[in-house]
Short mmCIF file of C-alpha atoms and ligand atoms in Angstrom, two decimals:
data_model
loop_
_atom_site.label_atom_id
_atom_site.label_comp_id
_atom_site.label_asym_id
_atom_site.label_seq_id
_atom_site.Cartn_x
_atom_site.Cartn_y
_atom_site.Cartn_z
CA UNK R 326 -28.85 5.71 22.55
CA UNK R 327 -29.25 5.67 18.85
CA UNK R 328 -26.15 7.56 17.66
CA UNK R 329 -22.53 6.99 18.50
CA UNK R 330 -19.19 8.69 17.17
CA UNK R 331 -15.85 7.09 17.75
CA UNK R 332 -12.30 7.80 16.71
CA UNK R 333 -10.24 4.92 15.15
CA UNK R 334 -6.50 5.28 15.10
CA UNK R 335 -4.20 4.64 12.13
CA UNK R 336 -1.83 1.62 12.61
CA UNK R 337 1.63 0.31 11.36
CA UNK R 338 1.23 -3.15 10.49
CA UNK R 339 4.12 -5.78 10.41
CA UNK R 340 6.27 -3.34 12.49
CA UNK R 341 9.40 -4.37 10.98
CA UNK R 342 9.55 -8.32 10.71
CA UNK R 343 5.98 -9.14 11.90
CA UNK R 344 4.56 -9.64 8.59
CA UNK R 345 0.72 -10.12 8.93
CA UNK R 346 1.01 -10.61 12.63
CA UNK R 347 2.22 -7.31 14.15
CA UNK R 348 0.30 -4.04 14.39
CA UNK R 349 0.91 -0.90 16.48
CA UNK R 350 -1.81 1.84 16.90
CA UNK R 351 -0.78 5.43 16.36
CA UNK R 352 -1.66 8.61 18.32
CA UNK R 353 -2.54 10.29 14.96
CA UNK R 354 -4.10 10.30 12.58
CA UNK R 355 -7.50 8.98 13.10
CA UNK R 356 -10.84 8.31 11.16
CA UNK R 357 -14.14 9.57 12.78
CA UNK R 358 -16.95 7.28 12.37
CA UNK R 359 -20.52 7.98 13.48
CA UNK R 360 -23.25 5.42 13.31
CA UNK R 361 -26.88 6.15 13.64
CA UNK R 362 -29.62 3.53 14.02
CA UNK R 363 -32.45 3.69 11.29
CA UNK R 364 -36.08 2.85 11.50
CA UNK R 365 -35.84 0.60 8.44
CA UNK R 366 -33.15 -2.11 7.77
CA UNK R 367 -31.15 -0.33 5.04
CA UNK R 368 -27.35 0.46 5.49
CA UNK R 369 -26.09 3.51 3.99
CA UNK R 370 -22.42 4.99 4.11
CA UNK R 371 -21.65 8.63 3.97
CA UNK R 372 -17.96 9.59 3.35
CA UNK R 373 -16.18 12.81 3.93
CA UNK R 374 -12.80 11.99 2.39
CA UNK R 375 -10.61 15.11 1.54
CA UNK R 376 -10.91 14.16 -2.20
CA UNK R 377 -9.42 10.68 -1.76
CA UNK R 378 -12.28 8.98 -3.67
CA UNK R 379 -13.26 6.42 -0.91
CA UNK R 380 -16.30 4.74 -2.34
CA UNK R 381 -19.65 5.23 -0.31
CA UNK R 382 -21.22 2.27 -2.08
CA UNK R 383 -21.97 -0.25 0.90
CA UNK R 384 -20.54 -3.22 -0.58
CA UNK R 385 -17.41 -1.35 -1.69
CA UNK R 386 -16.73 0.69 1.53
CA UNK R 387 -14.87 -1.30 4.36
CA UNK R 388 -17.09 0.18 6.97
CA UNK R 389 -20.05 -0.72 5.05
CA UNK R 390 -19.20 -4.32 4.70
CA UNK R 391 -17.92 -4.51 8.22
CA UNK R 392 -21.30 -3.11 9.52
CA UNK R 393 -23.36 -5.61 7.49
CA UNK R 394 -20.97 -8.45 8.68
CA UNK R 395 -21.19 -7.40 12.45
CA UNK R 396 -25.10 -6.90 12.22
CA UNK R 397 -25.37 -10.59 10.63
CA UNK R 398 -23.24 -11.98 13.55
CA UNK R 399 -25.08 -10.52 16.21
CA UNK R 400 -28.40 -11.30 14.55
CA UNK R 401 -29.44 -7.63 14.79
CA UNK R 402 -32.18 -6.72 12.46
CA UNK R 403 -31.81 -3.13 12.16
CA UNK R 404 -30.55 -0.63 9.68
CA UNK R 405 -27.83 2.11 10.13
CA UNK R 406 -26.53 5.22 8.68
CA UNK R 407 -22.50 5.25 8.89
CA UNK R 408 -20.87 8.45 8.53
CA UNK R 409 -17.11 8.21 7.68
CA UNK R 410 -14.90 11.26 8.26
CA UNK R 411 -11.57 10.28 6.85
CA UNK R 412 -8.36 11.41 8.57
CA UNK R 413 -6.18 8.75 7.56
CA UNK R 414 -4.91 8.72 3.90
CA UNK R 415 -6.07 5.62 2.12
CA UNK R 416 -3.46 3.39 0.36
CA UNK R 417 -0.36 4.50 1.97
CA UNK R 418 0.23 1.72 4.55
CA UNK R 419 -1.29 3.40 7.48
CA UNK R 420 -4.19 1.06 8.11
CA UNK R 421 -7.02 3.45 6.78
CA UNK R 422 -9.59 0.74 5.55
CA UNK R 423 -8.78 -1.30 8.82
CA UNK R 424 -9.54 1.76 11.12
CA UNK R 425 -12.84 2.60 9.48
CA UNK R 426 -13.80 -1.06 9.65
CA UNK R 427 -12.59 -1.14 13.51
CA UNK R 428 -14.54 2.01 14.28
CA UNK R 429 -17.79 0.94 12.77
CA UNK R 430 -17.91 -2.46 14.58
CA UNK R 431 -16.96 -0.65 17.91
CA UNK R 432 -19.69 1.78 17.57
CA UNK R 433 -22.32 -0.77 16.76
CA UNK R 434 -21.26 -2.92 19.51
CA UNK R 435 -21.63 -0.27 22.04
CA UNK R 436 -25.15 0.88 20.53
CA UNK R 437 -26.59 -2.51 20.28
CA UNK R 438 -25.15 -5.06 22.76
CA UNK R 439 -24.09 -4.93 26.30
CA UNK R 440 -20.96 -6.83 25.91
CA UNK R 441 -17.63 -6.13 23.61
CA UNK R 442 -16.44 -9.46 22.13
CA UNK R 443 -13.27 -8.38 20.66
CA UNK R 444 -12.67 -11.69 18.67
CA UNK R 445 -16.10 -11.05 17.06
CA UNK R 446 -15.27 -7.47 16.55
CA UNK R 447 -11.97 -8.40 14.89
CA UNK R 448 -13.34 -10.93 12.64
CA UNK R 449 -16.12 -8.58 11.43
CA UNK R 450 -13.91 -5.74 10.83
CA UNK R 451 -11.50 -8.04 9.09
CA UNK R 452 -14.21 -8.95 6.61
CA UNK R 453 -14.74 -5.15 6.04
CA UNK R 454 -10.83 -4.89 5.58
CA UNK R 455 -10.91 -7.72 3.10
CA UNK R 456 -13.67 -5.81 0.97
CA UNK R 457 -11.18 -3.01 0.26
CA UNK R 458 -7.87 -4.85 0.53
CA UNK R 459 -8.98 -8.03 -1.43
CA UNK R 460 -7.04 -10.15 1.29
CA UNK R 461 -7.92 -10.83 4.96
CA UNK R 462 -5.27 -9.90 7.23
CA UNK R 463 -6.09 -8.79 10.87
CA UNK R 464 -2.99 -6.92 11.86
CA UNK R 465 -4.42 -3.36 10.97
CA UNK R 466 -7.91 -4.08 12.49
CA UNK R 467 -6.86 -5.58 15.63
CA UNK R 468 -4.25 -2.89 16.38
CA UNK R 469 -6.97 -0.01 15.53
CA UNK R 470 -9.46 -1.76 17.87
CA UNK R 471 -7.52 -2.51 20.83
CA UNK R 472 -4.60 0.09 20.67
CA UNK R 473 -0.99 -0.68 21.70
CA UNK R 474 1.05 -3.40 20.13
CA UNK R 475 -0.82 -6.58 18.96
CA UNK R 476 0.20 -9.75 17.30
CA UNK R 477 -2.18 -12.11 15.62
CA UNK R 478 -1.52 -15.62 17.02
CA UNK R 479 -4.15 -17.12 14.86
CA UNK R 480 -6.40 -15.87 12.24
CA UNK R 481 -8.95 -18.61 12.44
CA UNK R 482 -10.06 -18.79 15.09
CA UNK R 483 -9.00 -15.24 15.97
CA UNK R 484 -6.64 -15.26 18.86
CA UNK R 485 -4.99 -11.84 19.39
CA UNK R 486 -2.26 -10.92 21.99
CA UNK R 487 -2.04 -7.33 23.11
CA UNK R 488 0.68 -5.41 24.84
CA UNK R 489 0.93 -1.88 26.24
CA UNK R 490 3.51 0.10 24.27
CA UNK R 491 6.11 2.62 25.97
CA UNK R 492 6.32 6.02 24.35
CA UNK R 493 7.77 5.16 20.81
CA UNK R 494 8.36 8.34 18.66
CA UNK R 495 7.48 7.49 15.15
CA UNK R 496 8.49 9.62 12.20
CA UNK R 497 6.33 8.37 9.01
CA UNK R 498 7.12 9.89 5.56
CA UNK R 499 4.47 9.07 2.92
CA UNK R 500 5.96 9.50 -0.81
CA UNK R 501 3.27 10.67 -3.31
CA UNK R 502 3.33 7.64 -5.63
CA UNK R 503 0.48 6.33 -7.92
CA UNK R 504 0.30 2.48 -7.19
CA UNK R 505 -2.85 2.20 -8.78
CA UNK R 506 -6.61 1.24 -7.16
CA UNK R 507 -5.50 -2.20 -6.26
CA UNK R 508 -2.34 -1.14 -4.30
CA UNK R 509 -2.66 -4.18 -1.69
CA UNK R 510 -2.93 -6.51 -4.43
CA UNK R 511 0.04 -5.20 -5.97
CA UNK R 512 2.20 -5.08 -3.02
CA UNK R 513 1.23 -8.40 -1.84
CA UNK R 514 2.12 -9.87 -5.35
CA UNK R 515 5.61 -8.65 -4.75
CA UNK R 516 6.13 -10.95 -1.74
CA UNK R 517 8.27 -13.98 -1.79
CA UNK R 518 6.46 -17.31 -2.26
CA UNK R 519 9.04 -19.22 -0.37
CA UNK R 520 11.94 -18.26 2.18
CA UNK R 521 15.27 -19.93 2.57
CA UNK R 522 15.58 -21.91 6.08
CA UNK R 523 18.51 -19.63 7.01
CA UNK R 524 16.26 -16.64 6.56
CA UNK R 525 13.42 -18.12 8.36
CA UNK R 526 15.66 -18.63 11.29
CA UNK R 527 16.62 -14.92 11.36
CA UNK R 528 13.21 -13.80 10.72
CA UNK R 529 12.14 -15.76 14.03
CA UNK R 530 14.90 -14.16 15.93
CA UNK R 531 13.84 -10.71 14.50
CA UNK R 532 10.22 -10.98 15.57
CA UNK R 533 10.98 -12.42 18.89
CA UNK R 534 13.24 -9.31 19.49
CA UNK R 535 10.40 -6.93 18.76
CA UNK R 536 8.29 -8.41 21.31
CA UNK R 537 11.21 -8.64 23.96
CA UNK R 538 12.04 -5.01 23.19
CA UNK R 539 8.54 -3.85 23.65
CA UNK R 540 8.27 -5.83 26.91
CA UNK R 541 11.53 -4.30 28.29
CA UNK R 542 10.42 -0.76 27.00
CA UNK R 543 13.88 0.32 25.63
CA UNK R 544 13.30 2.55 22.63
CA UNK R 545 16.70 1.84 21.17
CA UNK R 546 16.01 -1.80 21.18
CA UNK R 547 12.64 -1.43 19.69
CA UNK R 548 14.28 0.69 17.03
CA UNK R 549 16.97 -1.94 16.27
CA UNK R 550 14.38 -4.83 16.32
CA UNK R 551 11.91 -3.27 13.69
CA UNK R 552 14.96 -2.30 11.44
CA UNK R 553 15.17 -6.04 10.15
CA UNK R 554 12.80 -8.05 7.88
CA UNK R 555 13.24 -10.75 5.31
CA UNK R 556 9.75 -11.13 3.99
CA UNK R 557 8.24 -7.76 3.10
CA UNK R 558 11.15 -5.14 3.09
CA UNK R 559 13.37 -6.61 0.40
CA UNK R 560 10.82 -6.87 -2.39
CA UNK R 561 8.39 -3.97 -1.25
CA UNK R 562 11.32 -1.41 -1.10
CA UNK R 563 11.86 -1.85 -4.53
CA UNK R 564 8.73 0.32 -5.46
CA UNK R 565 9.88 2.96 -3.02
CA UNK R 566 12.32 5.28 -4.98
CA UNK R 567 15.60 5.58 -3.19
CA UNK R 568 14.46 3.35 -0.15
CA UNK R 569 17.76 1.88 0.68
CA UNK R 570 19.68 5.05 0.53
CA UNK R 571 17.03 6.82 2.58
CA UNK R 572 17.12 4.27 5.23
CA UNK R 573 20.81 4.40 5.31
CA UNK R 574 20.88 8.17 5.86
CA UNK R 575 18.21 8.00 8.47
CA UNK R 576 20.18 5.44 10.48
CA UNK R 577 23.32 7.64 10.10
CA UNK R 578 21.19 10.51 11.49
CA UNK R 579 20.79 8.80 14.58
CA UNK R 580 17.43 6.85 14.08
CA UNK R 581 17.33 3.42 15.84
CA UNK R 582 15.46 1.66 13.10
CA UNK R 583 13.70 2.18 9.66
CA UNK R 584 11.12 0.17 7.89
CA UNK R 585 8.02 0.08 5.67
CA UNK R 586 4.42 0.83 6.99
CA UNK R 587 2.44 -2.22 6.24
CA UNK R 588 2.52 -2.71 2.70
CA UNK R 589 3.90 0.74 1.98
CA UNK R 590 4.64 3.07 0.48
CA UNK R 591 5.01 5.11 3.76
CA UNK R 592 8.38 4.77 5.50
CA UNK R 593 8.72 5.06 9.31
CA UNK R 594 11.71 5.64 11.63
CA UNK R 595 12.00 5.15 15.55
CA UNK R 596 14.12 7.54 17.02
CA UNK R 597 14.63 9.80 20.09
CA UNK R 598 11.70 12.54 20.21
CA UNK R 599 14.29 15.44 19.75
CA UNK R 600 15.60 13.91 16.65
CA UNK R 601 12.06 13.47 15.07
CA UNK R 602 11.80 16.66 12.98
CA UNK R 603 15.40 16.56 11.69
CA UNK R 604 14.98 12.93 10.59
CA UNK R 605 11.47 13.55 9.02
CA UNK R 606 12.85 16.54 6.97
CA UNK R 607 15.78 14.28 6.00
CA UNK R 608 13.30 11.77 4.31
CA UNK R 609 11.28 14.39 2.70
CA UNK R 610 14.34 16.19 1.31
CA UNK R 611 15.62 12.75 0.17
CA UNK R 612 12.48 11.99 -1.75
CA UNK R 613 12.43 15.53 -3.14
CA UNK R 614 15.92 15.06 -4.73
CA UNK R 615 14.51 11.99 -6.55
CA UNK R 616 11.55 14.12 -7.64
CA UNK R 617 9.09 12.60 -5.31
CA UNK R 618 6.86 15.03 -3.12
CA UNK R 619 6.09 13.31 0.12
CA UNK R 620 4.10 14.15 3.48
CA UNK R 621 5.43 13.83 6.88
CA UNK R 622 3.76 12.78 10.19
CA UNK R 623 5.39 12.92 13.44
CA UNK R 624 3.48 10.89 15.98
CA UNK R 625 3.89 8.19 18.61
CA UNK R 626 2.68 4.68 19.43
CA UNK R 627 -0.59 4.79 21.28
CA UNK R 628 -2.23 2.49 23.89
CA UNK R 629 -5.66 3.95 22.92
CA UNK R 630 -7.67 1.89 20.31
CA UNK R 631 -11.04 2.85 18.96
CA UNK R 632 -12.87 4.98 21.69
CA UNK R 633 -15.88 7.20 21.89
CA UNK R 634 -15.18 10.67 20.24
N1 HSE U 163 0.23 -7.15 6.80
C1 HSE U 163 -0.39 -6.42 5.63
C2 HSE U 163 0.66 -6.48 4.53
C3 HSE U 163 -0.56 -4.97 6.09
O1 HSE U 163 1.98 -6.38 4.74
O2 HSE U 163 0.22 -6.51 3.32
C4 HSE U 163 -1.25 -4.13 5.07
O3 HSE U 163 -1.33 -2.90 5.52
#
């Protein structure tokens, strides 16, 4: 086999209080990545990106960097053409760069080796993600590769725990905000440098609650657990117009929880399936009243990670 296509899912990193350690794979949207082995040792990236201006320069593209890193780590002296068909909007907190990186290493592993070392794949994909995000964090790549709910126990060495998720309806609203090309650097610069002990103690309780809620499978408990965060939400919410008010209304409308997707600016809510559309439209309308257009994605958590297309 010399060519393989895979689908790599979008993800919600942090999933409430799990800053840099939690990630959840989504049923939709996905990136499609096709890898074709070449006769020479060149690496080329071709991007179809719906006008999102994703770079096709190998050193600037998350999939290109991840491919080079993975080939180096397995000692493969081959070249590849990487075709990236973007389905996941970049720069909105849905793990777009992480998914492309995860997809390419999975496809390369399937084509070139007869084992799947997820630790190695996550590390290589993390190097790709860092090329685009400017900072290494493994929550998005691990969730996209493995599917389900993951938490990063250690970044070095890579230790990732994974749990299956129950059905979790997710309403995601993405406001059109121009946060510039270096969005991740911007949103990370907003984070607090220190946290008061009282807030650390609460944060530990919140993170433990997410894991317990996923384990027991109660949608209501999952929603309540993702609803709180002392690290990312208090500062990053300031760049999302109307965030506090929108969250308040979403909860009043019956959602169990609401928080920011990864570094933002997308906002997600957990609710019963039959409320999803109403809550989504409420979010869109609330942003519109503030003069901000937005797009709505109604999806659910998924146990499938990267898979052959
Ligand atoms: N954990 C990362 C952050 C995810 O919050 O910056 C970025 O998508």
